[in-house]
Short mmCIF file of C-alpha atoms in Angstrom, two decimals:
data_model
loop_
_atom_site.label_atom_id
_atom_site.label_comp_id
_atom_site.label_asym_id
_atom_site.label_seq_id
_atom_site.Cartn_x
_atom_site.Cartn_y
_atom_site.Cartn_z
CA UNK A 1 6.24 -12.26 30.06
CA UNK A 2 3.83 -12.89 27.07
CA UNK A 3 1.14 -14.10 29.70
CA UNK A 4 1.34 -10.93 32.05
CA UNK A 5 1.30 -9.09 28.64
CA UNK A 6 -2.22 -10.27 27.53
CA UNK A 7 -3.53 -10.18 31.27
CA UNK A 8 -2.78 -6.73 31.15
CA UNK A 9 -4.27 -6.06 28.05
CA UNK A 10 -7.31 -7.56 29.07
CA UNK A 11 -7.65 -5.60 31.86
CA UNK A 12 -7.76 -2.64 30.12
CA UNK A 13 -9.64 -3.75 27.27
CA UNK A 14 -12.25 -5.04 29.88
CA UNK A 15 -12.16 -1.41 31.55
CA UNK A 16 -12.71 0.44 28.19
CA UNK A 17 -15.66 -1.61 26.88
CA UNK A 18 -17.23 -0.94 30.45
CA UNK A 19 -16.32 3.12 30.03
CA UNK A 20 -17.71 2.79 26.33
CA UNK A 21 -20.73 1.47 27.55
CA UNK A 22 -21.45 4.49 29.29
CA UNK A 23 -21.04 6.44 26.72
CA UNK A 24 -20.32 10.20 27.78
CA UNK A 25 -22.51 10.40 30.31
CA UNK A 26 -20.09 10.04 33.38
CA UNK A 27 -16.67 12.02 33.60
CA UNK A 28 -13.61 10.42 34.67
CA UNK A 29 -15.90 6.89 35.66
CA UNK A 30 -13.53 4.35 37.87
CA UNK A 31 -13.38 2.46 34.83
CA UNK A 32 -12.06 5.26 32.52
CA UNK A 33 -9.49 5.23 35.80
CA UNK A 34 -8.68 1.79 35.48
CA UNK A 35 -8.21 1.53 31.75
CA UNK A 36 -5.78 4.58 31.43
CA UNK A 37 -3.73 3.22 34.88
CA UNK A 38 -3.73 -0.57 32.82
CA UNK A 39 -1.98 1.39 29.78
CA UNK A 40 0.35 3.16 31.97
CA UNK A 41 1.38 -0.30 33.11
CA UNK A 42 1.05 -1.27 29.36
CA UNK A 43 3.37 1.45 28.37
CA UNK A 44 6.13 0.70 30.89
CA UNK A 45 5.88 -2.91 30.63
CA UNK A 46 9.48 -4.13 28.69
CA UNK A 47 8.60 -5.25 25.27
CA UNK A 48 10.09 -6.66 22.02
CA UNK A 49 9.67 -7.67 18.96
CA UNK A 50 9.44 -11.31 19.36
CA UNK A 51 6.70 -10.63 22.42
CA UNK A 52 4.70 -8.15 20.56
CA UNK A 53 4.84 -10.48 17.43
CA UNK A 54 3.63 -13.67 19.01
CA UNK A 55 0.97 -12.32 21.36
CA UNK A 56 -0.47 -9.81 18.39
CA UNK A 57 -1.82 -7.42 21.26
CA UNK A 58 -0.51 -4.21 19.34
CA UNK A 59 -3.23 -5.39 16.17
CA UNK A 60 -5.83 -5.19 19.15
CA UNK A 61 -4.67 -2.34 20.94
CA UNK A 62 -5.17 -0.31 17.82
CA UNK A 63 -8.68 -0.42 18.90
CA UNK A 64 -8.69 1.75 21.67
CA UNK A 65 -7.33 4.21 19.21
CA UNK A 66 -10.95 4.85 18.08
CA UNK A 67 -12.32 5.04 21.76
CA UNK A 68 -15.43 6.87 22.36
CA UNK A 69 -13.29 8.29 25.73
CA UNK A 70 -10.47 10.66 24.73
CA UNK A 71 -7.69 9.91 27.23
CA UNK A 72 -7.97 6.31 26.58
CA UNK A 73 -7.97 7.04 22.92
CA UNK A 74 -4.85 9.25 23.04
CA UNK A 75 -3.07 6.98 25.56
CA UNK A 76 -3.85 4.12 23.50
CA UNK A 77 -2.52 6.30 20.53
CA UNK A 78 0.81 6.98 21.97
CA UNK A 79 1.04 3.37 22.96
CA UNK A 80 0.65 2.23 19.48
CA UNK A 81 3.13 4.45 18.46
CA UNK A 82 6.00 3.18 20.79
CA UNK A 83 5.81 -0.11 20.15
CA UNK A 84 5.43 0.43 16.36
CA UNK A 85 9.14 2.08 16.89
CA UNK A 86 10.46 -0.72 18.81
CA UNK A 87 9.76 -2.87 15.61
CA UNK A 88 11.61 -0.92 13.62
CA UNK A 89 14.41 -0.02 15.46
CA UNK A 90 15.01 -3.43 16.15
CA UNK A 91 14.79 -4.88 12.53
CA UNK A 92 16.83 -2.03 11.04
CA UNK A 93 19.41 -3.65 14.07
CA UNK A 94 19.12 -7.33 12.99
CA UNK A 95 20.07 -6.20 9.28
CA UNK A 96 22.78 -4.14 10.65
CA UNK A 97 24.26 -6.89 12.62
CA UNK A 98 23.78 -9.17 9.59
CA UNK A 99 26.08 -6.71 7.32
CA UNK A 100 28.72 -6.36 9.85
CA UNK A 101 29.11 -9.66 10.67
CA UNK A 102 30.09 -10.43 6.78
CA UNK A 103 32.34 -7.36 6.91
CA UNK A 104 34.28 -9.14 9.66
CA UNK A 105 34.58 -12.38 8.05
CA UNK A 106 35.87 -10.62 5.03
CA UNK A 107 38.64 -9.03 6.63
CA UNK A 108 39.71 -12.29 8.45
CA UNK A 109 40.04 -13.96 5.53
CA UNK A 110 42.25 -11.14 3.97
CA UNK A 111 44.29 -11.42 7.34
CA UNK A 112 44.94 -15.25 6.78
CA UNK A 113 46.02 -14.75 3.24
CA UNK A 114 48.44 -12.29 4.19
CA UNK A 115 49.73 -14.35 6.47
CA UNK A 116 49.99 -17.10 4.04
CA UNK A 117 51.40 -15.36 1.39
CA UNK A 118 54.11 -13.81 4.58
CA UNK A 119 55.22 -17.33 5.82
CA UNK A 120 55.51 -18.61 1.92
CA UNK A 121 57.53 -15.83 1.21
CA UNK A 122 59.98 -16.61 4.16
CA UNK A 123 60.53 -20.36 3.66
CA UNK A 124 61.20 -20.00 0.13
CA UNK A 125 63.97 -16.95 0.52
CA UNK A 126 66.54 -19.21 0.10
CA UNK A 127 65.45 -21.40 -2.67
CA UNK A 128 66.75 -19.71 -6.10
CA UNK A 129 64.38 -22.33 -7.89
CA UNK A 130 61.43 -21.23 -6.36
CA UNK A 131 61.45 -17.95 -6.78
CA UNK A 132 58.76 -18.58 -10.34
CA UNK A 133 56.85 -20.07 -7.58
CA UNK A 134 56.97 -17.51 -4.95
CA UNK A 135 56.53 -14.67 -7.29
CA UNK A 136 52.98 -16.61 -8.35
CA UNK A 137 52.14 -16.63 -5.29
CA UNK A 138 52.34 -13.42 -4.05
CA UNK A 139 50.38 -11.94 -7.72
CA UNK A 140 47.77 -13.82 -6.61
CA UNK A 141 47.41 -13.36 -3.22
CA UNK A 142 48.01 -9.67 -4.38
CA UNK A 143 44.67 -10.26 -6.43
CA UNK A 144 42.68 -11.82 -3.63
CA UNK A 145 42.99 -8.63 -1.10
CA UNK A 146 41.85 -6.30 -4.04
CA UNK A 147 38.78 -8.86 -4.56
CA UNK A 148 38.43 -8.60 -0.43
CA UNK A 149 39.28 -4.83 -0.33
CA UNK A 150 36.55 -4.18 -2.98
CA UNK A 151 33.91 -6.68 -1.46
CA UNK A 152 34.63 -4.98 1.90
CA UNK A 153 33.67 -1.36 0.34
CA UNK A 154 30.68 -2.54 -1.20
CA UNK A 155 29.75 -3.54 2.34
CA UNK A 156 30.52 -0.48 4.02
CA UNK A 157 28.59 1.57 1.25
CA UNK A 158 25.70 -0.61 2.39
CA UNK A 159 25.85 -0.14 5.85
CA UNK A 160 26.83 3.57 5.35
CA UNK A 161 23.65 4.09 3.04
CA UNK A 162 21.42 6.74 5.31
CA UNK A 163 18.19 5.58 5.78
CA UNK A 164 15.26 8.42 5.86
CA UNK A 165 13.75 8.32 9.09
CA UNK A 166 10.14 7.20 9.78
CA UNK A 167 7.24 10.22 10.01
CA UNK A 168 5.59 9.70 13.31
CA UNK A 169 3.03 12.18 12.53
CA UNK A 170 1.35 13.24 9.39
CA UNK A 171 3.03 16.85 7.29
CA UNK A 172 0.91 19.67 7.08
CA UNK A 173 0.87 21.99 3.92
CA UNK A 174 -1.52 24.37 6.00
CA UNK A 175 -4.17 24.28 3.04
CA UNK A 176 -7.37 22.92 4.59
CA UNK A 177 -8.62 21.10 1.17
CA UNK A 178 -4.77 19.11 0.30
CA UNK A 179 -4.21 18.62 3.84
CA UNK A 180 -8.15 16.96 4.44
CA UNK A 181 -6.68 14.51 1.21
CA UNK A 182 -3.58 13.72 3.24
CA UNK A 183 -5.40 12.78 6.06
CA UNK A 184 -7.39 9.99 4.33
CA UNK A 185 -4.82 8.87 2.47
CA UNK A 186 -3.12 8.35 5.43
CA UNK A 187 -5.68 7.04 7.46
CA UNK A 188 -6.18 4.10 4.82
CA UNK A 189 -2.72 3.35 4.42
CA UNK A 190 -2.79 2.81 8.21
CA UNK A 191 -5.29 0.18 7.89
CA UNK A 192 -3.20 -2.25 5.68
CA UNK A 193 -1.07 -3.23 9.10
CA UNK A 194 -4.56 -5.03 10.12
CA UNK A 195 -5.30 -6.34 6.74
CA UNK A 196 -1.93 -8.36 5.25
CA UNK A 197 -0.99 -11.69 6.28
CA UNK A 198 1.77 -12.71 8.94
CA UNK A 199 4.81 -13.10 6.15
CA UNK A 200 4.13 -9.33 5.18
CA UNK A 201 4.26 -7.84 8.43
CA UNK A 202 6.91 -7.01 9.34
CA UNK A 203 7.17 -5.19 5.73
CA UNK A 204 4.02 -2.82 6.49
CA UNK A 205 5.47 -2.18 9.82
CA UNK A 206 8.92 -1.11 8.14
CA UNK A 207 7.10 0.96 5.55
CA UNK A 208 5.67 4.49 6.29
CA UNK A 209 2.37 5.44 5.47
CA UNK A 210 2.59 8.75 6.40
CA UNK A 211 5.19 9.65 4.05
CA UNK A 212 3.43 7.85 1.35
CA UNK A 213 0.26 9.84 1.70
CA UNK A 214 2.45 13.11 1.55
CA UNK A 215 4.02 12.29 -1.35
CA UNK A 216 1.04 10.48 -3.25
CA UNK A 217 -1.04 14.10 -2.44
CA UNK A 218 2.39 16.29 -3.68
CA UNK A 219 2.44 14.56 -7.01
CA UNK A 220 -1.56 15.04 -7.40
CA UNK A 221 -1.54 18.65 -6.60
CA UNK A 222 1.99 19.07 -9.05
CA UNK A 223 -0.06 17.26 -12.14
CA UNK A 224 -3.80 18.14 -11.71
CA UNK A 225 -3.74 21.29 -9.46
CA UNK A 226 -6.49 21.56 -6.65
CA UNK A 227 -8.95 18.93 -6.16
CA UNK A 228 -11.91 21.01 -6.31
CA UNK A 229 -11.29 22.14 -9.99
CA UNK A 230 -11.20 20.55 -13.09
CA UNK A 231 -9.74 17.37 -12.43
CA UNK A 232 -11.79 16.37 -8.74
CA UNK A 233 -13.36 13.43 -10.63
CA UNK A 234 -9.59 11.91 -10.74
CA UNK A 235 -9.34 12.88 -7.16
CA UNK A 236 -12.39 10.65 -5.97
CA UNK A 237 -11.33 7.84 -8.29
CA UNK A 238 -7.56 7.38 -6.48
CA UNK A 239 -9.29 8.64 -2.92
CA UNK A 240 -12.13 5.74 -3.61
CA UNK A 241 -9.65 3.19 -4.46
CA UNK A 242 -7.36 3.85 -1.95
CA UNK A 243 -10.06 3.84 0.95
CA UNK A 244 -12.25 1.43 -0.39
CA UNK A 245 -12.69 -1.66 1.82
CA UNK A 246 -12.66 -4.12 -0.84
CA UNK A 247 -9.60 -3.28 -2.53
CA UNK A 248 -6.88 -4.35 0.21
CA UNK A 249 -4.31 -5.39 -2.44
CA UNK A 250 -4.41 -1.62 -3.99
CA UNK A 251 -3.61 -0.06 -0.72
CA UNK A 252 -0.85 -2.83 0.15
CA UNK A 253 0.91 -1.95 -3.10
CA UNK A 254 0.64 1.89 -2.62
CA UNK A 255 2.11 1.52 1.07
CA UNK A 256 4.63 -0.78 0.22
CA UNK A 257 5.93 1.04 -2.90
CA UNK A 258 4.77 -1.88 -5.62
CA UNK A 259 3.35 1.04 -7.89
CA UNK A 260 4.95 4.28 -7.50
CA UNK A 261 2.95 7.72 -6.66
CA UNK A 262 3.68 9.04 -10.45
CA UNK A 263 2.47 5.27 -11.76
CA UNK A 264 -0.99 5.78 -10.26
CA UNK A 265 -1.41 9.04 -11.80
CA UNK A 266 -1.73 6.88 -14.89
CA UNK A 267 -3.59 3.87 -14.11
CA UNK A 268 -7.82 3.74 -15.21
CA UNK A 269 -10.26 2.60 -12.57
CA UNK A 270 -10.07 -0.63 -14.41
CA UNK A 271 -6.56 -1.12 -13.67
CA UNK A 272 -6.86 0.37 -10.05
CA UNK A 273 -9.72 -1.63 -8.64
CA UNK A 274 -9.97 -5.30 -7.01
CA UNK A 275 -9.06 -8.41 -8.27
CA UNK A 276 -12.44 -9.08 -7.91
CA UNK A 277 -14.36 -6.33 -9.48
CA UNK A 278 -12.05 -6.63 -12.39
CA UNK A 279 -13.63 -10.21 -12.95
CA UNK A 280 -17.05 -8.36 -12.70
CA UNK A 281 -15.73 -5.87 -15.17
CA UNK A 282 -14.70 -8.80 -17.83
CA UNK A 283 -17.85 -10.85 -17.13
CA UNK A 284 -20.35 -7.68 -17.80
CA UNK A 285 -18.17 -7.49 -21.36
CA UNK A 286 -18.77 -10.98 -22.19
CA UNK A 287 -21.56 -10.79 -21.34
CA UNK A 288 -22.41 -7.43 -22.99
CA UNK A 289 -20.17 -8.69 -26.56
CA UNK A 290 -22.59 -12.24 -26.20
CA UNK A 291 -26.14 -9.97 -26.36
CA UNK A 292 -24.22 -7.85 -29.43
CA UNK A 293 -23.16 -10.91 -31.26
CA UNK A 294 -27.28 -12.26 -31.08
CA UNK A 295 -28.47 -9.68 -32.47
CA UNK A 296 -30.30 -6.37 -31.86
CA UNK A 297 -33.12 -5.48 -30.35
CA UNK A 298 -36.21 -7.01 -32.03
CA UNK A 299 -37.83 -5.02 -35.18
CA UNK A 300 -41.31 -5.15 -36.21
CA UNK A 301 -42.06 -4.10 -39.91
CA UNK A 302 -44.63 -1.83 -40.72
CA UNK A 303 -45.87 0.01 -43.72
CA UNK A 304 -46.68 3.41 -41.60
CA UNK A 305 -43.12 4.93 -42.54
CA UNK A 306 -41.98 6.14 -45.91
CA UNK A 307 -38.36 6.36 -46.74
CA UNK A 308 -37.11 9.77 -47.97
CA UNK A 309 -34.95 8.02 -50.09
CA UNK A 310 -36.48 5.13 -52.09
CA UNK A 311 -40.36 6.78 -51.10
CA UNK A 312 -40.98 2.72 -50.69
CA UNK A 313 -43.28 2.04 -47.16
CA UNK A 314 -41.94 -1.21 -46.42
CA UNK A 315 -39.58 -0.76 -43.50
CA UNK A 316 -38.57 -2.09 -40.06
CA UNK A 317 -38.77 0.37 -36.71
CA UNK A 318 -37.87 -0.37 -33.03
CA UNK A 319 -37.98 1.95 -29.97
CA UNK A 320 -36.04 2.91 -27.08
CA UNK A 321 -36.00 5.53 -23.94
CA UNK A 322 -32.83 7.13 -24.94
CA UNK A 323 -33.52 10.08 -22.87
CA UNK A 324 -35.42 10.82 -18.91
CA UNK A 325 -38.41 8.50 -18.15
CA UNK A 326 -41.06 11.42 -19.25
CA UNK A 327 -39.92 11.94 -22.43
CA UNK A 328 -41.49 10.22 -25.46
CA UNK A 329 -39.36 6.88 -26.66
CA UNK A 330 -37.10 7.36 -29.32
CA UNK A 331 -38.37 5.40 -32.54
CA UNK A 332 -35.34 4.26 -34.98
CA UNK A 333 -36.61 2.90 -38.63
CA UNK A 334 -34.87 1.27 -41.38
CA UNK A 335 -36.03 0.91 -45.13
CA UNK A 336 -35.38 -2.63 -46.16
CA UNK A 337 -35.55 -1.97 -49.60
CA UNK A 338 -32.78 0.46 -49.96
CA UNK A 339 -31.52 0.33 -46.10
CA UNK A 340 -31.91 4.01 -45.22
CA UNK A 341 -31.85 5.25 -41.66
CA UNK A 342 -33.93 7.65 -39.74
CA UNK A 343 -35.38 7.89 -36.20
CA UNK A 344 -37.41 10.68 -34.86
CA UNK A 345 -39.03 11.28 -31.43
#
């Protein structure tokens, strides 16, 4: 099944790089035919987890999502989609399985001790010296259902726990400028699927990204208001962040819930960019800390300056462009008899 899965993949990716090499020139082109009829196929072909995992053609079918050619692009969409829901549905039903298989073995092993305790009961009824004996053993085996009785609530409060269902499309607030947010946070936090390694997976698939950008835009707009007043600057600093292409590890944590939409509300650019810029960041200080601990910038002395203080002419001056290129350089002087400071333009 896994090889007539990837030859029917490549059929269709083979028909959609020939339709995209057409461009939009030619309307419903035999090879637009072809690719949509191979994604039917695609699309009723019987899947799994297992397949989907070891052949990794959902990772390239996401491709076709950004197809110059609409229908292939929405076909490839909706294709996407149901496999992304098999996943799911069929990890949420391996961990259920898992649960009630150590429900059952906890109420088997209540049943045997109740037995026990039943057929020690009956073959000591008509020993008078054993009934010390007895009457232990029946406290205890009283103690070990409550322990099982207990162990098998926990259980069924696990089980029982209601999961929130997964968005399959994005929530609308039906205000163009918050809902344009939630669309590229959501759009990013699609991305990390194609960016983590194999062991985190099956995570990113669980998680929902959708539901993430909703909520990460809801707690913006609750703290800072609109994005095109005051605060817009902190906007573009989570937005850039979030989308930038360097910073995979960001987005991964935001998806998977690692830092927490009120936690990044908090956090500096420092904090929020890559593991690699960071080392930029503390190299540039060194770096920066190195040049202060040298010295400053290097002073001539001069006799052309008298201080306002002392009236001596003996000083030291340097000059900088602290302002735009065609203004005059900014001249700083220093008396070095009485150390008074002055600068003037």
């Amino acid at each position: 099944m896994e090889t007539e899965l990837k030859d029917l993949f490549e059929a269709a990716k083979k028909a959609a790089d020939a339709a995209a090499a057409q461009g939009g020139a030619v309307d419903n082109s035999p090879e637009e035919d072809r690719c949509i009829d191979a994604l039917k196929a695609l699309k009723k072909f019987p899947v799994n987890y297992q397949i989907l995992v070891s052949t990794q053609v959902g990772k390239r079918l996401r491709q076709l999502t950004k197809h110059p050619r609409k229908k292939i692009q929405s076909l490839a969409a909706e294709l996407v989609e149901i496999w992304k829901n098999i996943i799911v549905e069929e990890t949420l039903k391996n961990k259920k399985n898992g649960s009630l298989d150590t429900k059952e073995s906890v109420k088997s092993e209540q049943m045997q001790r109740v037995n026990s305790v039943k057929v020690e009961k009956n073959s000591h009824s008509s020993a008078s010296s054993s009934l010390g004996k007895k009457a232990n053993v029946v406290k205890v085996a009283k103690r070990e259902d409550i322990e099982g009785e207990r162990v098998t609530k926990e259980d069924n409060n696990r089980t029982n726990k209601p999961t929130v269902p997964k968005l399959t499309s994005l929530v609308y607030c039906k205000d163009p400028v918050r809902d344009k947010i939630r669309e590229l946070l959501s759009e990013a936090l699609c991305k990390v699927s194609e960016e983590v390694e194999d062991e985190l997976r099956d995570d990113v698939y669980a998680a929902d990204p959708y539901r993430v950008a909703v909520s990460l835009e809801s707690v913006m707009f609750e703290k800072w208001g609109r994005s095109n007043g005051a605060q817009k600057f902190k906007y573009r600093s989570i937005m850039f962040n979030i989308k930038d292409p360097k910073n995979p590890d960001f987005r991964r944590k935001v998806l998977l819930g690692h830092v927490k939409p009120e936690r990044i509300l908090e956090l500096t650019p420092e904090e929020m960019a890559s593991t690699e810029r960071q080392m930029e960041n503390v190299k540039i200080k060194e770096k920066a800390l190195f040049d202060c601990e040298r010295g400053g910038p290097p002073k001539a002395t001069t006799d052309q300056f008298k201080c306002g203080r002392c009236g001596k002419r003996k000083c030291t001056y340097y000059q900088l462009q602290t302002r735009s290129a065609d203004e005059p350089m900014t001249t700083f002087v220093t008396c070095v008899n009485c150390d008074n400071h002055w600068k003037f333009c």
